[in-house]
Coordinates of C-alpha atoms in Angstrom, one line a residue:
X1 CA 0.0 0.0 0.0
X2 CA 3.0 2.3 0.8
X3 CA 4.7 1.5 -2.7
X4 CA 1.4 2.0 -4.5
X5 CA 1.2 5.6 -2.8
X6 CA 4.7 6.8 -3.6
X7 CA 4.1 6.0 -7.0
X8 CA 0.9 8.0 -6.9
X9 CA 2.4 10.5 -5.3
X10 CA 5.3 10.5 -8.0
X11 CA 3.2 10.4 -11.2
X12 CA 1.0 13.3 -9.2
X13 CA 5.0 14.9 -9.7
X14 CA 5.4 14.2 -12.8
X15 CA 2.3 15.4 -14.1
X16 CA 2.7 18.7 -12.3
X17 CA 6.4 19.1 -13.9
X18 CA 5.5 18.2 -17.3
X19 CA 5.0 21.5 -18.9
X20 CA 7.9 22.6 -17.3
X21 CA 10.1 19.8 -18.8
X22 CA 8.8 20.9 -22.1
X23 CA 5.4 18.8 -22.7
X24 CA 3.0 20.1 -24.8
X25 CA -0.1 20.8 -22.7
X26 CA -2.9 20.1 -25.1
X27 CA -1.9 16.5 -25.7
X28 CA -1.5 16.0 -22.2
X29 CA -4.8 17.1 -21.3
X30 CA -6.5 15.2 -23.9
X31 CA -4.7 12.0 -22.6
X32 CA -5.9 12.6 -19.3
X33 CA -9.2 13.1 -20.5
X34 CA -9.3 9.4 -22.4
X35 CA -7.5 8.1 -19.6
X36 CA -10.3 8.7 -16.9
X37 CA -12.8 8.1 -19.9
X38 CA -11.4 5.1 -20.0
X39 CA -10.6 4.5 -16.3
X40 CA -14.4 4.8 -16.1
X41 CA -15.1 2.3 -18.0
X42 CA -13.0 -0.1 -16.6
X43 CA -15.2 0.2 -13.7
X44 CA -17.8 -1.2 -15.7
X45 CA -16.3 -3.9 -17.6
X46 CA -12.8 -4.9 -15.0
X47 CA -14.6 -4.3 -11.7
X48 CA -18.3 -5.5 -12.8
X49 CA -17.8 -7.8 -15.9
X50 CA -20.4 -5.6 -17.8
X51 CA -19.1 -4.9 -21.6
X52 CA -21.1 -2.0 -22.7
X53 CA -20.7 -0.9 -26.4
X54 CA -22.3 2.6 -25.6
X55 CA -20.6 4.3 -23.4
X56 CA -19.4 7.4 -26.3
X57 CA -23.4 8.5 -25.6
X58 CA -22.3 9.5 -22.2
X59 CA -19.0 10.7 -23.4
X60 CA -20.2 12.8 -26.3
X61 CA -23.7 13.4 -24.8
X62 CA -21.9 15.6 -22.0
X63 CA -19.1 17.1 -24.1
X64 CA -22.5 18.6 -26.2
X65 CA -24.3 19.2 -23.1
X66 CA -21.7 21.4 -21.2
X67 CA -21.0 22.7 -25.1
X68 CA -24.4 24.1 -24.9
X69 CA -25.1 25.0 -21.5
X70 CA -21.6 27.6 -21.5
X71 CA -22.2 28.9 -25.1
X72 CA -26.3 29.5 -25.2
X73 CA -26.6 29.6 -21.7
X74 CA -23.5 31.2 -20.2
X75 CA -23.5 29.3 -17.6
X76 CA -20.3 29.4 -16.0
X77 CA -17.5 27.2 -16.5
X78 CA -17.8 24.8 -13.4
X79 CA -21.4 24.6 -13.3
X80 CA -21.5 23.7 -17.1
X81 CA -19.2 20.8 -16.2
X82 CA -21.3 19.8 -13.9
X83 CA -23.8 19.8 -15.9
X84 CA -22.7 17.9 -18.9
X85 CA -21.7 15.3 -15.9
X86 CA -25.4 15.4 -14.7
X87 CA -26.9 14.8 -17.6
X88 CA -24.3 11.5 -18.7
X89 CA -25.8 10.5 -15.2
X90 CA -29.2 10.7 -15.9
X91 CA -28.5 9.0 -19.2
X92 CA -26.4 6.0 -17.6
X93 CA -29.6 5.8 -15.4
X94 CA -32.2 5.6 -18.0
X95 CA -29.9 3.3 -20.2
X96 CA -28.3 1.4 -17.5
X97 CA -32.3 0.4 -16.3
X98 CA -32.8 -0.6 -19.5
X99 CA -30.0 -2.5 -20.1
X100 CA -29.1 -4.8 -16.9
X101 CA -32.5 -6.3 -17.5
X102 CA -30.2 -8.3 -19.7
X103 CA -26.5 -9.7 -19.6
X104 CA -23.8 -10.7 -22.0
X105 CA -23.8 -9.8 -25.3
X106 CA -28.0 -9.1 -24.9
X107 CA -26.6 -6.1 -22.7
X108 CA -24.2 -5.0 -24.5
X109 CA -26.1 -4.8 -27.9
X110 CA -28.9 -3.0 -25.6
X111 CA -26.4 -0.4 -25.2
X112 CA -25.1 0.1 -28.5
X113 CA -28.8 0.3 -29.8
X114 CA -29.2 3.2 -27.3
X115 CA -26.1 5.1 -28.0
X116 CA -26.7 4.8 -31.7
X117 CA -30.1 6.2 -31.2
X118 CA -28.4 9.1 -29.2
X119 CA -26.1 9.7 -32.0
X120 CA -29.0 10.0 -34.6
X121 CA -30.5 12.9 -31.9
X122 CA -27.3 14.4 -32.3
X123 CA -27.0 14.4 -35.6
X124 CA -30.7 15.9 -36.1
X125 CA -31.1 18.3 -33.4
X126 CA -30.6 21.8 -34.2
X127 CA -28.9 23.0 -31.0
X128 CA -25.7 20.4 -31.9
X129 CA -25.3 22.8 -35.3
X130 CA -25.0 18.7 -37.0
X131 CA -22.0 17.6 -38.4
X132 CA -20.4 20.7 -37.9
X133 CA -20.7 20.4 -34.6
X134 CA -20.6 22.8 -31.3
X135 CA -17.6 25.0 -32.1
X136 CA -16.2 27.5 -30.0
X137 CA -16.9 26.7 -26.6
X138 CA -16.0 29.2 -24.4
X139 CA -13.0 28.3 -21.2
X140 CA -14.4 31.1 -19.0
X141 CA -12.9 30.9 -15.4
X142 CA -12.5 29.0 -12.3
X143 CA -11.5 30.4 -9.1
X144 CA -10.4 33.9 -10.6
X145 CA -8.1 31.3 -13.1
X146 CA -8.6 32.1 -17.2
X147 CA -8.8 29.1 -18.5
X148 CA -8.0 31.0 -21.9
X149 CA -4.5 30.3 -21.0
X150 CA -3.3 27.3 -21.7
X151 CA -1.4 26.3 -18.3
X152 CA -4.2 27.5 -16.5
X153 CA -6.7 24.8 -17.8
X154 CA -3.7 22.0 -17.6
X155 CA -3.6 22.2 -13.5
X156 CA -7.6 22.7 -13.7
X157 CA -7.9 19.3 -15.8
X158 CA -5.3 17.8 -14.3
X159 CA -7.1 18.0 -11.0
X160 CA -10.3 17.0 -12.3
X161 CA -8.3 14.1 -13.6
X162 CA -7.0 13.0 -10.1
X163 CA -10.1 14.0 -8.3
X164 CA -11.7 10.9 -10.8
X165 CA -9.0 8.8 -10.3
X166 CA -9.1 8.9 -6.4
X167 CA -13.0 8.3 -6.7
X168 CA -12.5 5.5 -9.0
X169 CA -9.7 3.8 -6.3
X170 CA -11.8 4.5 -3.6
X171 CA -14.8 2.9 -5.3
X172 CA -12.9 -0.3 -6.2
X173 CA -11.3 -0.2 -2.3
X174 CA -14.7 0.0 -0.5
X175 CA -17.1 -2.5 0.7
X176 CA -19.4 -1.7 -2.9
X177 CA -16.1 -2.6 -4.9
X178 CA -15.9 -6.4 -3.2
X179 CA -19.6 -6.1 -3.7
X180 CA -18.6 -5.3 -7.2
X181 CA -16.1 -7.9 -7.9
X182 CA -17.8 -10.9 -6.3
X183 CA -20.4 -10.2 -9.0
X184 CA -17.9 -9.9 -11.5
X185 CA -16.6 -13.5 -9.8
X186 CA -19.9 -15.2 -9.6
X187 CA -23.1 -13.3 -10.0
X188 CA -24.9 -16.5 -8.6
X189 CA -23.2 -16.8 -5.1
X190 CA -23.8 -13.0 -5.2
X191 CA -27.5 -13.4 -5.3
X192 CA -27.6 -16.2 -2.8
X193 CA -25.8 -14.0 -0.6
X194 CA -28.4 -11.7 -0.8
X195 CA -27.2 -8.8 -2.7
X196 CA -29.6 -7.0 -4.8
X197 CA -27.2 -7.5 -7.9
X198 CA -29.1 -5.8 -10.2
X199 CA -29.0 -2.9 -7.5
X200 CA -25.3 -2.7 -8.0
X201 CA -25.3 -2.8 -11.3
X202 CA -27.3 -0.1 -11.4
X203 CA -25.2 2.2 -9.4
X204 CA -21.9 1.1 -10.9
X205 CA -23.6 1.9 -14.3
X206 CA -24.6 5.3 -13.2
X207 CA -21.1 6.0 -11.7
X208 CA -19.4 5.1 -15.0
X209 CA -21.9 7.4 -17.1
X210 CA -21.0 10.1 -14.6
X211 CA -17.3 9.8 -14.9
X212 CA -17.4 9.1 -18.7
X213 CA -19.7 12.4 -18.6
X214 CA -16.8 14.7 -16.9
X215 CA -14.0 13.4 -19.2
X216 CA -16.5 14.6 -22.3
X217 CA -17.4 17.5 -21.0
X218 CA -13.1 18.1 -19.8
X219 CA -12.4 17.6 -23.5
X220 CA -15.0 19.6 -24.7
X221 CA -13.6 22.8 -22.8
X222 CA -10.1 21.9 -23.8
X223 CA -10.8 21.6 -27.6
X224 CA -13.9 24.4 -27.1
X225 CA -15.4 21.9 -29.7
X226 CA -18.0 19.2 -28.8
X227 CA -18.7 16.8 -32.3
X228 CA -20.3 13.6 -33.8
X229 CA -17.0 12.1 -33.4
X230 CA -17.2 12.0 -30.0
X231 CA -20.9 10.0 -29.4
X232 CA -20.1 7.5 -32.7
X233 CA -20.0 3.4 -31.9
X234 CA -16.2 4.1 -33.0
X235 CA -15.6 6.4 -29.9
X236 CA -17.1 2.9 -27.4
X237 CA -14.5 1.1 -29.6
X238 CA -11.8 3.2 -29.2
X239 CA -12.2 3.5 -25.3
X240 CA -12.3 -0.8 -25.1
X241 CA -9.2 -0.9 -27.2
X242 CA -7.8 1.2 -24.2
X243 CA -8.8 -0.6 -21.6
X244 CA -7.5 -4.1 -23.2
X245 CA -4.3 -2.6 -24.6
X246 CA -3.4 -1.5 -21.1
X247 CA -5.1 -3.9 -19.0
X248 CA -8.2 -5.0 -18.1
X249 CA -9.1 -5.0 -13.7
X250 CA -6.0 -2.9 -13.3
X251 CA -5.6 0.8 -12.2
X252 CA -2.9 2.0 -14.8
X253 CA -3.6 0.1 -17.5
X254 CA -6.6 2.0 -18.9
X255 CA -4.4 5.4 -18.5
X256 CA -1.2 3.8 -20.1
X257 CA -3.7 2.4 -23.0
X258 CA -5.2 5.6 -23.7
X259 CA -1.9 7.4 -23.7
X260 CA -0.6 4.5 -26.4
X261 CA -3.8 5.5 -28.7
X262 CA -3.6 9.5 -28.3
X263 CA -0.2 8.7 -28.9
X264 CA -0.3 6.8 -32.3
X265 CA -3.3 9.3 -33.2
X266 CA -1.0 12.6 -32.7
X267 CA 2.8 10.8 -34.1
X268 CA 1.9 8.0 -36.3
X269 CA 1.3 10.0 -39.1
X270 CA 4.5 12.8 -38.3
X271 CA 6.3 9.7 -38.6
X272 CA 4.7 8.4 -42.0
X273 CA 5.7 11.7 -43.8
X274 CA 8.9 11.8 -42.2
X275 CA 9.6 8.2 -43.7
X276 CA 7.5 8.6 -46.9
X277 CA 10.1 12.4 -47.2
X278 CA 13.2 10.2 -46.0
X279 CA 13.1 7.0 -48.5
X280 CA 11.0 8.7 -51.4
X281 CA 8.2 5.6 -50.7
X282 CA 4.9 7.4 -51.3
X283 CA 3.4 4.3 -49.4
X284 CA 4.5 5.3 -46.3
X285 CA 2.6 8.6 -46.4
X286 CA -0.5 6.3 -47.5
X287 CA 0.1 4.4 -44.4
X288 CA 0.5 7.2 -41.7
X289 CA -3.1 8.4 -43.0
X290 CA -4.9 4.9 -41.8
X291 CA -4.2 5.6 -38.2
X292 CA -6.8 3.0 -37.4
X293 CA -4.7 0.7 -39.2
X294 CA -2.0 1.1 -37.1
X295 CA -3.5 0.8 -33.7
X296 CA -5.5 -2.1 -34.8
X297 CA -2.2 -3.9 -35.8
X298 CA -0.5 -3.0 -32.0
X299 CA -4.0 -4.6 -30.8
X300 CA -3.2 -7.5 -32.6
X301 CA 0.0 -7.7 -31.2
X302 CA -1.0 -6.9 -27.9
X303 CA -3.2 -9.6 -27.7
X304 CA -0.6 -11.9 -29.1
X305 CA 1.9 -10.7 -26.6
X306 CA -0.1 -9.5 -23.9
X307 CA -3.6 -11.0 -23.3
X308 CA -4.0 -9.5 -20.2
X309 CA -2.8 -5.8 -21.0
X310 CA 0.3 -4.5 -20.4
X311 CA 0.3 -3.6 -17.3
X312 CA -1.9 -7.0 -16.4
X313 CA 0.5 -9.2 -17.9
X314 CA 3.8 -7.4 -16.0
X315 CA 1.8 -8.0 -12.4
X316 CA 1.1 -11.6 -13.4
X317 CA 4.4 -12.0 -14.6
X318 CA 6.0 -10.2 -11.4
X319 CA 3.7 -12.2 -9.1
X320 CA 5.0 -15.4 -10.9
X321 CA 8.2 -14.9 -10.3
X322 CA 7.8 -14.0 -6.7
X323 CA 5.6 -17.2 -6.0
X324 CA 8.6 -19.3 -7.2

């Protein structure tokens, strides 16, 4: 427990120093945003053993709802946080009643028909401007802080990054999150036990949306942009890939996996053209613009390599060895 909160305390640090040492804020803050996306739903799927295909509608539904609320409205900028995180609440509610009715692939097709439906709204409805999207989001302020400035808005999301975190360890380190895991374990004993398990499902469900809801409505301020891009089936794709590439049931994984992906979105094709300039092969340049591509080859290999994640296969690996 000591070792785990050093480390904490050290990537706290190092997050803290990074602009200084030269990092460029605006990939760093969309990182952190995937990575507690993606920490959220790891709750759902590592903690719980639900797969849900749907969770961009809580993502994207937020990032268009805070969009909205701070441009139309002018609400300020913490209470149209909060309220993009609301309202991916009150979605994981109605969609999360809907959908643990069901389990295994019924539930998660359950999802995906609702976020799909969600996207359609999105598409249609004239306060989301359609596929241009909500552009030009005002940062406002927080605490007398102009978020205009970059740096600012890097400490602001970067504690609104930890403060999910911490929630999400606590969760998992409470009496819900045995509650959690024995259902993930055995939903059966669970039951005879006398949990209401589709109680905790519920609530877990809910909590995700919530969390997925602030990391939408975080990149929506930090892009000052909220688009179809973020509620499509290939946003609840992307944030799975995460999870697996860095491990599923762990607490880093989902943030290394997201920083992987954000990683080979931003470089991958830099590094095409700088190949495809170097050699004089044109097929390089082809290559660096089918990012998806890409990732979905270092998922293969992943798997191959990995098939617990990254940083679930090192623990097993490191538990191995001290077992012998």
């Amino acid at each position: 427990m000591k070792r785990q909160l050093i480390a904490y305390l050290a990537a706290i640090l190092i997050v803290v120093l990074l602009p200084a040492l030269g990092a460029y804020p605006i990939f760093i803050m969309k990182v952190m945003c995937y990575a507690l996306f993606a920490c959220a739903f790891n709750l759902l799927l590592g903690y719980t053993g639900l797969l849900s295909f749907g969770h961009a509608a809580f993502f994207g539904g937020a990032a268009y709802a805070a969009g909205h609320a701070l441009t139309a409205w002018g609400l300020s900028t913490f209470a149209g946080l909060l309220f993009g995180t609301v309202i991916a609440a009150v979605l994981g509610l109605v969609i999360g009643g809907l959908a643990i009715r069901r389990s295994g692939i019924y539930f998660a097709m359950i999802t995906l028909a609702m976020a799909q439906m969600l996207f359609f709204f999105f598409l249609q409805a004239p306060f989301t401007h359609g596929e241009d999207g909500l552009q030009g989001i005002p940062r406002g302020t927080i605490l007398g802080l102009n978020l205009s400035d970059d740096l600012n808005l890097y400490y602001v999301v970067a504690i609104i990054f930890f403060a999910g975190y911490g929630l999400i360890w606590r969760t998992i380190n409470s009496p819900f999150g045995q509650v959690l895991k024995a259902i993930r374990d055995n939903e059966p004993r669970a039951v005879s036990l006398g949990y209401n398990v589709d109680h905790f499902k519920l609530l877990v469900f809910v909590l995700s949306a919530a969390l997925a809801g602030l990391a939408g409505a975080t990149k929506a301020l930090v892009f000052v942009s909220a688009t179809l891009s973020d509620v499509t089936w290939q946003m609840s794709g992307m944030v799975i890939l995460m999870t697996l590439i860095g491990g599923l049931g762990t607490f880093t994984g989902p943030v290394l996996g997201a920083f992987i992906v954000v990683l080979l979105e931003n470089k991958v094709g830099e590094f095409a053209r700088y190949l495809s300039q170097t050699t004089g092969v044109p097929w390089f340049q082809t290559l660096g613009e089918s990012v998806t591509i890409i990732i979905g080859l270092i998922f293969v290999l992943c798997v191959i390599a990995f098939r617990r994640g990254i940083v679930g296969e090192l623990i097993y690996r490191t538990r191995r060895k001290k077992a012998l």
